[in-house]
Short mmCIF file of C-alpha atoms and ligand atoms in Angstrom, two decimals:
data_model
loop_
_atom_site.label_atom_id
_atom_site.label_comp_id
_atom_site.label_asym_id
_atom_site.label_seq_id
_atom_site.Cartn_x
_atom_site.Cartn_y
_atom_site.Cartn_z
CA MET A 1 97.00 112.42 103.40
CA THR A 2 94.00 114.62 102.93
CA GLY A 3 94.34 117.44 105.01
CA CYS A 4 97.95 116.71 106.05
CA ASP A 5 101.00 118.40 104.08
CA GLY A 6 103.54 116.11 106.20
CA ARG A 7 105.99 118.86 106.92
CA MET A 8 107.98 119.00 110.15
CA LEU A 9 108.01 121.80 112.59
CA ILE A 10 111.50 123.42 113.34
CA ASP A 11 112.36 126.78 114.92
CA GLY A 12 108.71 127.95 114.27
CA GLN A 13 108.49 127.05 110.85
CA LEU A 14 106.56 124.07 109.09
CA VAL A 15 109.48 122.72 107.01
CA GLU A 16 110.77 120.01 104.60
CA ALA A 17 113.63 118.23 105.08
CA ALA A 18 116.95 120.01 104.83
CA GLU A 19 117.92 117.58 101.82
CA ARG A 20 114.14 117.91 100.63
CA ARG A 21 113.50 114.30 100.71
CA ARG A 22 110.33 112.42 101.70
CA TYR A 23 109.27 109.02 102.37
CA VAL A 24 105.69 107.57 101.69
CA LYS A 25 103.70 106.27 104.49
CA PHE A 26 101.48 103.31 103.70
CA SER A 27 97.87 102.49 105.20
CA PRO A 28 97.95 99.54 107.43
CA ALA A 29 94.27 98.88 106.47
CA THR A 30 94.86 99.01 102.46
CA GLY A 31 98.42 98.67 101.90
CA GLN A 32 98.10 101.95 99.67
CA PRO A 33 100.08 104.85 100.16
CA LEU A 34 98.67 107.59 102.35
CA GLY A 35 100.62 110.18 101.42
CA ASP A 36 104.54 111.42 101.36
CA VAL A 37 106.01 112.86 104.51
CA ALA A 38 109.26 115.03 105.20
CA ASP A 39 112.05 112.46 105.65
CA ALA A 40 114.62 114.22 108.13
CA GLY A 41 118.44 113.46 108.35
CA PRO A 42 121.14 114.33 110.51
CA ALA A 43 121.23 117.93 109.51
CA ASP A 44 117.56 118.62 110.49
CA VAL A 45 118.14 116.94 113.96
CA ARG A 46 120.98 119.58 114.33
CA ALA A 47 118.76 122.32 113.38
CA ALA A 48 115.98 121.24 115.86
CA VAL A 49 118.27 120.67 118.58
CA GLY A 50 119.82 124.26 118.01
CA ALA A 51 116.37 125.73 118.17
CA ALA A 52 115.47 123.95 121.04
CA ARG A 53 118.76 124.86 123.25
CA ARG A 54 118.38 128.76 121.96
CA ALA A 55 114.49 128.76 122.98
CA PHE A 56 115.56 127.37 126.41
CA ASP A 57 118.73 129.22 126.93
CA GLU A 58 117.64 132.89 125.61
CA THR A 59 113.68 133.15 126.48
CA ASP A 60 112.01 133.14 129.68
CA TRP A 61 110.07 130.14 128.78
CA SER A 62 111.42 127.80 131.63
CA THR A 63 110.45 130.46 133.93
CA ASN A 64 107.44 132.17 132.77
CA HIS A 65 104.99 129.49 134.56
CA ALA A 66 101.94 131.54 133.66
CA PHE A 67 102.75 132.23 130.16
CA ARG A 68 103.18 128.45 129.60
CA GLN A 69 99.88 127.60 130.99
CA ARG A 70 98.26 130.28 128.45
CA CYS A 71 100.02 128.56 125.38
CA LEU A 72 99.12 124.94 126.75
CA ARG A 73 95.49 126.14 127.10
CA GLN A 74 95.40 127.46 123.50
CA LEU A 75 96.86 124.19 122.08
CA GLN A 76 94.29 122.22 124.16
CA ASP A 77 91.28 124.53 122.72
CA ALA A 78 93.11 124.15 119.27
CA LEU A 79 92.97 120.36 119.85
CA ARG A 80 89.42 120.06 120.89
CA GLU A 81 88.35 122.01 117.79
CA GLU A 82 90.47 119.34 115.82
CA ALA A 83 89.32 116.39 117.57
CA ASP A 84 87.59 114.85 114.58
CA HIS A 85 90.50 115.43 112.41
CA PHE A 86 93.00 113.84 114.99
CA ARG A 87 90.61 110.78 115.34
CA ASP A 88 90.89 110.17 111.68
CA VAL A 89 94.62 110.64 111.29
CA GLN A 90 95.04 108.21 114.04
CA ILE A 91 92.63 105.64 112.25
CA ALA A 92 94.38 106.09 108.94
CA GLU A 93 98.02 106.03 110.13
CA ALA A 94 97.71 103.37 112.87
CA GLY A 95 94.79 101.47 112.25
CA VAL A 96 92.85 102.42 115.53
CA THR A 97 89.24 101.89 115.31
CA VAL A 98 87.16 104.54 114.94
CA GLY A 99 85.50 104.53 118.76
CA THR A 100 88.78 103.84 120.37
CA SER A 101 90.36 106.46 118.30
CA ALA A 102 87.69 109.28 119.27
CA GLY A 103 87.83 108.05 122.98
CA LEU A 104 91.75 108.48 123.07
CA VAL A 105 91.74 111.82 121.61
CA LYS A 106 89.13 113.07 123.80
CA ASN A 107 90.38 111.49 127.01
CA VAL A 108 93.97 112.63 126.17
CA THR A 109 92.95 116.35 125.28
CA ASP A 110 90.72 116.68 128.29
CA GLY A 111 93.48 115.10 130.40
CA MET A 112 96.19 117.68 129.34
CA SER A 113 94.12 119.66 131.77
CA PHE A 114 96.25 118.27 134.86
CA MET A 115 99.52 119.01 133.41
CA ILE A 116 98.19 122.47 132.27
CA ASP A 117 97.29 123.13 136.02
CA MET A 118 100.44 121.89 137.14
CA ALA A 119 102.25 124.52 134.73
CA ALA A 120 101.49 127.19 137.13
CA SER A 121 100.21 125.74 140.25
CA TYR A 122 103.18 123.44 140.95
CA PRO A 123 105.45 124.51 144.17
CA TYR A 124 108.70 125.14 141.92
CA ALA A 125 110.41 126.79 145.25
CA ARG A 126 110.05 125.18 148.59
CA SER A 127 111.57 126.59 151.63
CA HIS A 128 112.95 124.23 154.00
CA GLY A 129 113.79 126.83 156.64
CA ARG A 130 116.65 127.22 158.63
CA SER A 131 119.07 124.14 159.29
CA THR A 132 119.45 123.11 162.80
CA GLY A 133 122.04 120.97 164.15
CA ALA A 134 124.88 121.48 162.00
CA GLN A 135 126.73 124.93 161.97
CA PRO A 136 126.81 127.24 160.48
CA VAL A 137 123.02 127.86 160.37
CA TYR A 138 121.56 128.55 156.73
CA GLU A 139 118.22 129.14 154.92
CA ARG A 140 117.36 126.71 152.40
CA VAL A 141 115.25 126.95 149.48
CA VAL A 142 114.81 123.72 147.03
CA HIS A 143 113.88 124.90 143.33
CA LYS A 144 112.68 122.58 141.00
CA ARG A 145 113.79 123.46 137.48
CA PRO A 146 113.38 122.01 133.86
CA HIS A 147 116.28 120.04 132.57
CA GLY A 148 116.50 121.91 129.56
CA VAL A 149 116.07 120.47 126.07
CA ALA A 150 114.09 117.21 126.06
CA GLY A 151 114.46 114.57 123.49
CA LEU A 152 111.31 112.91 122.96
CA ILE A 153 110.98 109.86 120.84
CA THR A 154 107.81 107.69 120.40
CA ALA A 155 106.19 104.72 119.08
CA TRP A 156 103.56 104.24 116.45
CA ASN A 157 100.59 102.72 118.61
CA ALA A 158 98.08 105.10 119.59
CA PRO A 159 100.23 107.87 118.38
CA TYR A 160 98.23 110.79 119.61
CA LEU A 161 98.18 109.54 123.20
CA VAL A 162 101.83 108.55 123.03
CA ASN A 163 103.10 111.94 121.69
CA MET A 164 100.95 114.03 123.74
CA TRP A 165 101.70 112.23 127.31
CA LYS A 166 105.16 113.52 126.62
CA LEU A 167 105.05 116.90 124.90
CA THR A 168 102.55 118.14 127.29
CA PRO A 169 104.64 117.40 130.57
CA ALA A 170 107.87 118.14 128.92
CA ILE A 171 106.85 121.96 127.90
CA ALA A 172 104.52 122.17 130.91
CA ALA A 173 107.43 122.00 133.11
CA GLY A 174 109.44 124.42 131.31
CA ASN A 175 111.63 122.38 128.93
CA THR A 176 111.83 123.02 125.10
CA ALA A 177 111.58 119.75 122.94
CA VAL A 178 112.50 117.72 120.10
CA LEU A 179 109.84 115.01 119.51
CA LYS A 180 111.06 112.37 116.93
CA ALA A 181 107.87 110.72 115.58
CA SER A 182 107.61 107.06 114.73
CA PRO A 183 108.17 106.38 110.76
CA LEU A 184 104.95 104.33 110.97
CA ALA A 185 102.79 107.12 112.50
CA PRO A 186 104.47 110.39 111.21
CA TYR A 187 100.92 112.46 110.51
CA THR A 188 99.71 112.72 114.00
CA SER A 189 102.88 114.70 115.01
CA THR A 190 103.36 116.78 111.76
CA GLU A 191 99.78 117.96 112.34
CA LEU A 192 100.49 118.84 115.95
CA GLY A 193 103.13 120.97 114.62
CA ARG A 194 100.75 122.59 112.37
CA VAL A 195 98.39 123.35 115.16
CA ILE A 196 101.13 124.85 117.23
CA VAL A 197 102.34 126.96 114.68
CA GLN A 198 98.74 128.19 113.41
CA LYS A 199 96.86 128.33 116.83
CA THR A 200 99.14 128.85 119.55
CA ASP A 201 101.92 131.26 120.88
CA ILE A 202 104.19 128.76 121.73
CA PRO A 203 107.43 130.51 120.87
CA ARG A 204 109.71 129.51 117.86
CA GLY A 205 112.00 126.77 119.11
CA VAL A 206 109.93 125.42 122.20
CA VAL A 207 108.54 122.58 120.20
CA ASN A 208 110.48 120.77 117.17
CA ILE A 209 108.77 118.15 115.37
CA LEU A 210 110.88 115.56 112.88
CA THR A 211 109.84 112.52 110.87
CA SER A 212 111.80 110.03 108.93
CA GLY A 213 111.54 106.98 107.05
CA ASP A 214 114.49 105.60 108.64
CA ARG A 215 114.01 103.60 111.93
CA ALA A 216 117.03 104.67 114.02
CA GLU A 217 119.05 107.14 111.96
CA ILE A 218 117.60 110.19 113.48
CA GLY A 219 116.84 108.67 116.92
CA GLU A 220 121.08 107.96 116.79
CA ALA A 221 121.44 111.71 115.96
CA LEU A 222 119.38 112.92 118.74
CA THR A 223 120.67 110.69 121.46
CA GLY A 224 124.18 111.81 119.95
CA ASP A 225 123.63 115.33 120.52
CA ALA A 226 125.07 116.80 123.54
CA ARG A 227 122.88 119.66 123.65
CA VAL A 228 120.02 117.47 124.35
CA ASP A 229 119.67 117.42 128.36
CA MET A 230 117.27 114.42 128.74
CA PHE A 231 115.43 111.76 126.85
CA SER A 232 111.85 110.63 127.29
CA PHE A 233 111.21 107.10 125.13
CA THR A 234 108.34 105.08 124.24
CA GLY A 235 109.00 101.92 122.33
CA SER A 236 110.77 98.51 122.73
CA THR A 237 112.95 97.46 125.72
CA LYS A 238 115.57 96.68 122.89
CA THR A 239 115.70 100.33 121.43
CA GLY A 240 114.91 101.83 125.20
CA THR A 241 118.10 100.07 126.29
CA ARG A 242 120.00 101.51 123.64
CA VAL A 243 118.46 104.98 124.38
CA MET A 244 119.84 104.44 127.77
CA GLN A 245 123.20 103.45 126.67
CA ARG A 246 123.67 106.42 124.72
CA ALA A 247 122.18 108.97 127.00
CA ALA A 248 125.13 107.79 129.47
CA GLU A 249 127.37 109.71 127.32
CA GLY A 250 127.20 113.03 129.16
CA VAL A 251 125.25 111.19 132.25
CA ARG A 252 121.80 112.49 130.81
CA LYS A 253 118.28 111.31 132.48
CA VAL A 254 116.24 108.97 130.76
CA GLU A 255 112.63 108.13 131.31
CA LEU A 256 111.44 104.94 129.50
CA GLU A 257 107.99 103.68 128.55
CA LEU A 258 108.94 100.07 127.38
CA SER A 259 107.23 96.85 126.48
CA GLY A 260 104.75 94.50 128.63
CA LYS A 261 103.47 91.13 128.98
CA SER A 262 100.85 91.83 131.41
CA ALA A 263 98.97 89.36 133.41
CA ASN A 264 95.36 89.07 134.09
CA ILE A 265 94.41 86.95 137.07
CA LEU A 266 90.98 85.10 136.95
CA LEU A 267 90.42 84.01 140.63
CA ASP A 268 88.03 81.18 141.66
CA ASP A 269 85.51 83.70 142.85
CA ALA A 270 85.55 86.02 139.89
CA ASP A 271 82.39 87.24 138.22
CA LEU A 272 82.81 85.60 135.10
CA ASP A 273 79.89 87.78 133.36
CA ALA A 274 81.81 90.65 133.87
CA ALA A 275 85.40 89.58 133.63
CA LEU A 276 85.23 87.76 130.34
CA PRO A 277 84.05 90.32 128.18
CA PHE A 278 86.74 92.67 129.78
CA SER A 279 89.54 90.06 129.33
CA GLY A 280 88.45 88.95 125.52
CA THR A 281 88.03 92.92 124.67
CA MET A 282 91.17 94.12 126.09
CA ALA A 283 93.27 91.38 124.68
CA CYS A 284 92.18 92.77 121.14
CA MET A 285 92.09 96.29 121.74
CA LEU A 286 94.41 98.37 119.27
CA SER A 287 94.58 95.03 117.53
CA GLY A 288 96.62 93.82 120.63
CA GLN A 289 99.11 96.53 119.89
CA GLY A 290 99.14 98.06 123.38
CA CYS A 291 101.94 97.93 125.91
CA ALA A 292 100.01 97.28 128.93
CA LEU A 293 97.45 94.94 127.68
CA PRO A 294 96.25 91.85 129.43
CA THR A 295 97.75 89.32 127.01
CA ARG A 296 98.29 86.51 129.30
CA LEU A 297 95.13 85.31 131.25
CA LEU A 298 95.63 83.21 134.43
CA VAL A 299 92.84 81.40 135.13
CA HIS A 300 91.89 79.24 138.49
CA GLU A 301 91.47 75.51 137.49
CA SER A 302 87.89 75.45 138.98
CA LEU A 303 86.88 77.93 136.13
CA TYR A 304 89.19 76.74 133.62
CA GLY A 305 86.89 74.68 131.28
CA GLU A 306 84.18 77.04 131.20
CA VAL A 307 86.32 79.89 130.85
CA VAL A 308 87.85 78.33 127.82
CA ASP A 309 84.65 77.67 126.27
CA ARG A 310 83.24 81.29 126.77
CA LEU A 311 86.48 82.91 125.55
CA THR A 312 86.24 80.74 122.51
CA ASP A 313 82.62 82.04 121.61
CA HIS A 314 84.03 85.63 122.59
CA PHE A 315 86.77 85.43 120.13
CA SER A 316 84.89 83.74 116.95
CA ALA A 317 82.47 86.86 117.37
CA VAL A 318 85.10 89.47 116.99
CA ARG A 319 84.56 91.25 114.11
CA VAL A 320 87.83 92.30 112.04
CA GLY A 321 87.61 94.95 109.34
CA ASP A 322 87.87 98.43 108.26
CA PRO A 323 88.63 100.83 111.33
CA PHE A 324 86.68 103.49 109.91
CA ASP A 325 83.67 101.44 110.27
CA ALA A 326 81.75 101.74 113.52
CA LEU A 327 81.12 98.02 113.79
CA THR A 328 84.55 96.83 113.35
CA ASP A 329 85.92 95.49 116.65
CA VAL A 330 89.84 94.96 115.49
CA GLY A 331 91.51 96.76 112.95
CA PRO A 332 94.80 95.99 110.93
CA VAL A 333 98.11 95.84 112.53
CA ILE A 334 100.46 98.26 111.77
CA SER A 335 102.67 96.76 108.92
CA ASP A 336 103.38 93.41 107.10
CA GLU A 337 106.62 93.16 109.16
CA GLN A 338 104.64 93.15 112.18
CA ARG A 339 102.00 90.74 110.77
CA ASN A 340 104.71 88.36 109.94
CA ARG A 341 106.22 88.62 113.28
CA ILE A 342 102.78 87.67 115.04
CA LEU A 343 102.37 84.68 112.51
CA ALA A 344 105.80 83.48 113.54
CA LEU A 345 104.93 83.85 117.04
CA ILE A 346 101.46 81.86 116.70
CA ALA A 347 103.63 79.31 114.83
CA ASP A 348 105.87 79.02 118.09
CA GLY A 349 103.09 78.62 120.09
CA ILE A 350 101.64 75.53 118.05
CA GLU A 351 104.91 73.99 117.92
CA GLY A 352 105.44 74.65 121.82
CA GLY A 353 102.37 72.52 122.62
CA ALA A 354 99.60 75.19 123.19
CA ARG A 355 96.17 74.53 121.99
CA LEU A 356 95.08 76.83 119.16
CA LEU A 357 91.32 77.58 119.75
CA VAL A 358 90.46 80.43 117.37
CA GLY A 359 92.44 82.11 114.59
CA GLY A 360 96.18 81.97 114.20
CA GLY A 361 95.84 83.09 110.51
CA ILE A 362 95.46 85.92 108.22
CA ALA A 363 92.13 87.40 108.85
CA GLN A 364 89.69 87.32 105.71
CA VAL A 365 88.87 90.81 105.20
CA ASP A 366 86.64 93.07 102.55
CA ASP A 367 88.19 93.31 99.00
CA HIS A 368 89.22 96.84 99.45
CA LEU A 369 91.49 95.81 102.34
CA LYS A 370 93.01 93.12 100.87
CA GLY A 371 96.36 94.90 100.82
CA GLY A 372 96.48 95.58 104.39
CA SER A 373 98.11 93.81 107.24
CA TRP A 374 95.46 91.59 108.84
CA ILE A 375 95.67 88.83 111.81
CA GLU A 376 92.85 86.72 112.90
CA PRO A 377 92.19 87.25 116.77
CA THR A 378 93.93 84.23 118.37
CA LEU A 379 93.20 82.50 121.18
CA PHE A 380 95.50 79.88 123.14
CA ALA A 381 94.70 77.63 125.86
CA ASP A 382 96.98 75.26 127.86
CA VAL A 383 99.90 77.74 127.45
CA ALA A 384 102.80 76.79 129.54
CA PRO A 385 104.08 79.80 131.71
CA ASP A 386 107.34 79.45 130.11
CA ALA A 387 106.29 79.06 126.62
CA VAL A 388 107.91 81.98 124.04
CA ILE A 389 104.02 83.02 123.61
CA ALA A 390 103.81 83.41 127.29
CA GLN A 391 107.08 85.17 127.62
CA ARG A 392 107.57 87.43 124.73
CA GLU A 393 105.82 90.79 123.93
CA ILE A 394 103.60 89.74 120.74
CA PHE A 395 101.80 93.11 120.11
CA GLY A 396 99.04 91.32 118.03
CA PRO A 397 95.46 90.31 118.95
CA VAL A 398 96.84 87.12 120.57
CA LEU A 399 95.51 85.78 124.37
CA SER A 400 97.39 82.98 125.89
CA VAL A 401 95.02 81.46 128.52
CA ILE A 402 97.41 79.81 131.56
CA LYS A 403 96.04 77.49 134.19
CA PHE A 404 96.76 77.88 138.04
CA SER A 405 95.85 76.24 141.08
CA SER A 406 96.56 78.28 144.00
CA ASP A 407 97.20 82.27 144.74
CA ALA A 408 100.60 81.51 145.35
CA GLU A 409 101.10 79.87 141.76
CA ALA A 410 99.62 82.77 140.01
CA VAL A 411 101.60 85.41 141.72
CA ARG A 412 104.59 83.26 140.48
CA ILE A 413 103.27 83.08 136.88
CA ALA A 414 102.39 86.62 136.93
CA ASN A 415 105.63 87.75 138.06
CA GLY A 416 107.52 85.06 135.87
CA THR A 417 108.73 87.32 133.05
CA GLU A 418 111.13 89.84 132.56
CA PHE A 419 108.39 92.64 132.23
CA GLY A 420 106.35 94.41 134.79
CA LEU A 421 104.42 96.98 133.29
CA ALA A 422 100.52 96.31 134.07
CA ALA A 423 98.55 93.58 136.20
CA TYR A 424 94.92 92.99 136.57
CA ILE A 425 92.96 90.74 139.06
CA GLN A 426 89.25 89.75 138.67
CA THR A 427 87.85 88.83 142.06
CA ARG A 428 84.67 89.22 144.09
CA ASP A 429 86.73 89.73 147.20
CA PRO A 430 88.42 93.14 147.46
CA ALA A 431 90.63 92.49 150.45
CA ARG A 432 91.98 89.36 148.65
CA ALA A 433 92.50 91.55 145.58
CA ALA A 434 94.43 94.30 147.70
CA ARG A 435 96.50 91.48 149.12
CA LEU A 436 97.69 90.06 145.70
CA ALA A 437 98.39 93.34 144.15
CA MET A 438 101.04 93.91 146.51
CA ARG A 439 102.75 91.01 145.51
CA LEU A 440 102.58 91.67 141.96
CA ARG A 441 105.58 92.95 140.41
CA ALA A 442 103.89 95.73 138.08
CA GLY A 443 103.84 99.34 138.12
CA ALA A 444 100.00 99.29 137.93
CA VAL A 445 97.27 96.93 139.05
CA GLY A 446 93.71 97.03 137.98
CA VAL A 447 90.64 95.25 139.72
CA ASN A 448 87.80 94.10 138.28
CA GLY A 449 87.69 95.62 134.75
CA ALA A 450 89.47 98.73 135.93
CA VAL A 451 92.23 99.79 133.48
CA PRO A 452 95.02 101.25 135.38
CA PHE A 453 96.70 103.45 132.65
CA THR A 454 94.21 106.07 131.61
CA HIS A 455 94.15 108.74 134.42
CA PRO A 456 96.11 111.73 133.83
CA ASP A 457 96.47 112.43 137.59
CA VAL A 458 98.00 109.29 138.70
CA PRO A 459 101.56 108.00 137.77
CA PHE A 460 101.78 105.05 135.07
CA GLY A 461 104.95 103.28 134.19
CA GLY A 462 106.78 99.84 134.26
CA ILE A 463 109.47 98.11 136.37
CA ARG A 464 111.99 95.85 135.28
CA SER A 465 112.23 95.53 131.64
CA SER A 466 109.04 97.49 131.25
CA GLY A 467 110.64 100.91 132.23
CA LEU A 468 112.13 103.50 134.26
CA GLY A 469 110.18 106.45 135.60
CA ARG A 470 106.56 107.47 135.24
CA LYS A 471 104.30 109.35 132.78
CA ASN A 472 101.21 111.11 134.18
CA GLY A 473 100.60 112.53 138.05
CA VAL A 474 102.56 114.63 139.92
CA GLU A 475 105.44 112.06 139.51
CA GLY A 476 105.01 112.26 135.53
CA PHE A 477 105.43 115.96 135.89
CA GLU A 478 108.35 115.86 138.10
CA GLU A 479 110.30 113.47 135.70
CA TYR A 480 110.87 116.59 133.68
CA LEU A 481 112.31 118.50 136.57
CA GLN A 482 115.38 118.45 138.74
CA SER A 483 116.30 119.81 142.08
CA MET A 484 118.34 122.72 142.74
CA VAL A 485 119.27 123.82 146.58
CA LEU A 486 119.80 127.55 147.08
CA VAL A 487 121.64 127.83 150.41
CA THR A 488 122.10 131.28 152.01
CA PRO A 489 123.54 132.24 155.74
CA ALA A 490 120.69 132.89 158.17
P1 NAD B 1 110.59 100.71 118.57
O1 NAD B 1 111.39 100.45 119.75
O2 NAD B 1 110.98 100.01 117.40
O3 NAD B 1 110.64 102.28 118.10
C1 NAD B 1 110.47 103.32 119.13
C2 NAD B 1 110.90 104.58 118.59
O4 NAD B 1 112.50 104.41 118.72
C3 NAD B 1 110.98 104.88 117.20
O5 NAD B 1 110.24 106.15 117.08
C4 NAD B 1 111.56 104.57 116.31
O6 NAD B 1 112.11 105.08 115.21
C5 NAD B 1 113.00 104.77 117.43
N1 NAD B 1 114.19 104.49 117.21
C6 NAD B 1 114.55 103.15 116.86
N2 NAD B 1 115.76 102.85 116.78
C7 NAD B 1 116.31 103.92 117.51
C8 NAD B 1 117.67 104.44 117.93
N3 NAD B 1 118.61 103.40 117.56
N4 NAD B 1 117.87 105.27 118.57
C9 NAD B 1 116.87 106.12 118.86
N5 NAD B 1 115.68 106.01 118.35
C10 NAD B 1 115.24 104.55 117.80
O7 NAD B 1 109.25 100.52 119.15
P2 NAD B 1 107.90 100.48 118.27
O8 NAD B 1 107.59 99.34 117.35
O9 NAD B 1 107.68 101.91 117.61
O10 NAD B 1 106.63 100.49 119.28
C11 NAD B 1 106.25 99.31 119.90
C12 NAD B 1 106.97 98.97 121.29
O11 NAD B 1 106.44 100.41 122.09
C13 NAD B 1 106.30 98.22 121.98
O12 NAD B 1 107.16 97.29 122.47
C14 NAD B 1 105.31 98.82 123.13
O13 NAD B 1 105.39 97.56 124.11
C15 NAD B 1 106.11 99.76 123.52
N6 NAD B 1 105.07 100.87 124.03
C16 NAD B 1 105.50 101.12 125.42
C17 NAD B 1 104.49 101.90 125.90
C18 NAD B 1 104.74 102.23 127.45
O14 NAD B 1 104.04 103.28 127.98
N7 NAD B 1 105.39 101.40 128.30
C19 NAD B 1 103.58 102.91 125.12
C20 NAD B 1 103.38 102.58 124.01
C21 NAD B 1 104.38 101.41 123.29
#
């Protein structure tokens, strides 16, 4: 791809794979090759982990908080300088629409400030004073220390956000890192590696970045390497479970950011003029390829007919097309494989008795985009809460509307999947929203159009099959630290 040479970062050098292999990355919008990228194998994983291990064990990276802060500021400045480039890379490789891509790059880069401040201001040592009661009497200090080498494994959707929300806290807290990018979004991470080498003093070995065409091979090599102390994973529940199983060998820590099927509850007192544009737009954001998007719309029976009619208009007006075009609402999905998976789930929805109101097929696009992976924004009504399309994560622009008749029923339906990432409530009554939110099994709840996963200073993450641990906030920083108590006679 223009301006991206697709080399990896290992031990401070931009490198080809040890076996000099490359793989081709295709554009989701056109189906044409974007370029080729280093295709790592297990030998590259060994080299990257070895470099990260040395940087952690033999330098003062983990203890020199001020130096880390300075390096991260350099990185933030460099990423700001190159914001337009990263916006375009994310559009080209992941199909994120231009406005969304620019917003993500800006928010995530600005949001680094929270972790950058934490790098130096966090209280790494806290005195607990003299022990009382039990004899003998001790002075106790609790130290928070980084785990060591962090294995960071990431998904392809919104790759700038997904990668930076891992790398920033991992190294801010003093770990060294091996970041394994998704095969479907390699360039954001190889470009990150280039910026680190060219524009920061981050020492060699502190950050290592690997790309490969095979989905599982180098991830397996990484989780199989006993020198890695912890894993932070973003991806599907299935792969996350596999990572957790592998991390059990050696009893290593995992932090997991997984799949979702978030409910959006439209109560009988909702302001529809605000709630409906929000609900329709969010379901199609990132072409529906976002873990915490509201993909199940639960509507009170008193509003049901009006909501379905107005959403039909909304979905019919969505513009699908070139993600580089500022007038486009919805870009492509990531691959033909993903498109076919979505089409199969839509067929399942129809067979299962849901009412297809808009879409359901391959979107018509301009000639130059015909080779891409396109799906029509799709709206289903009368979806049964236990239907496959209401239970499974579709990861496409597909919204399922479900009717309910009481708050208790809404809560039961919202909580009735294996997931628990985000939830949304639309109501004119803030006290009712607060009461309902406390009954929802979700890691984050947004009320009246609030998006609950964008702020770097508050924690975000899932419960149940949606994950373990948190990103962002103090909690997200502390995922990358562990406690050691130092005890001395008083
Ligand atoms: P995926 O699980 O297929 O892949 C995720 C990463 O794991 C990729 O880098 C992949 O190469 C790697 N991988 C695959 N097999 C592996 C193995 N055996 N060992 C180690 N690594 C392996 O997911 P995806 O299709 O890339 O991403 C989509 C999923 O990510 C969706 O389910 C979405 O909900 C989830 N996601 C979650 C969040 C969150 O914050 N909860 C954010 C973004 C995406």
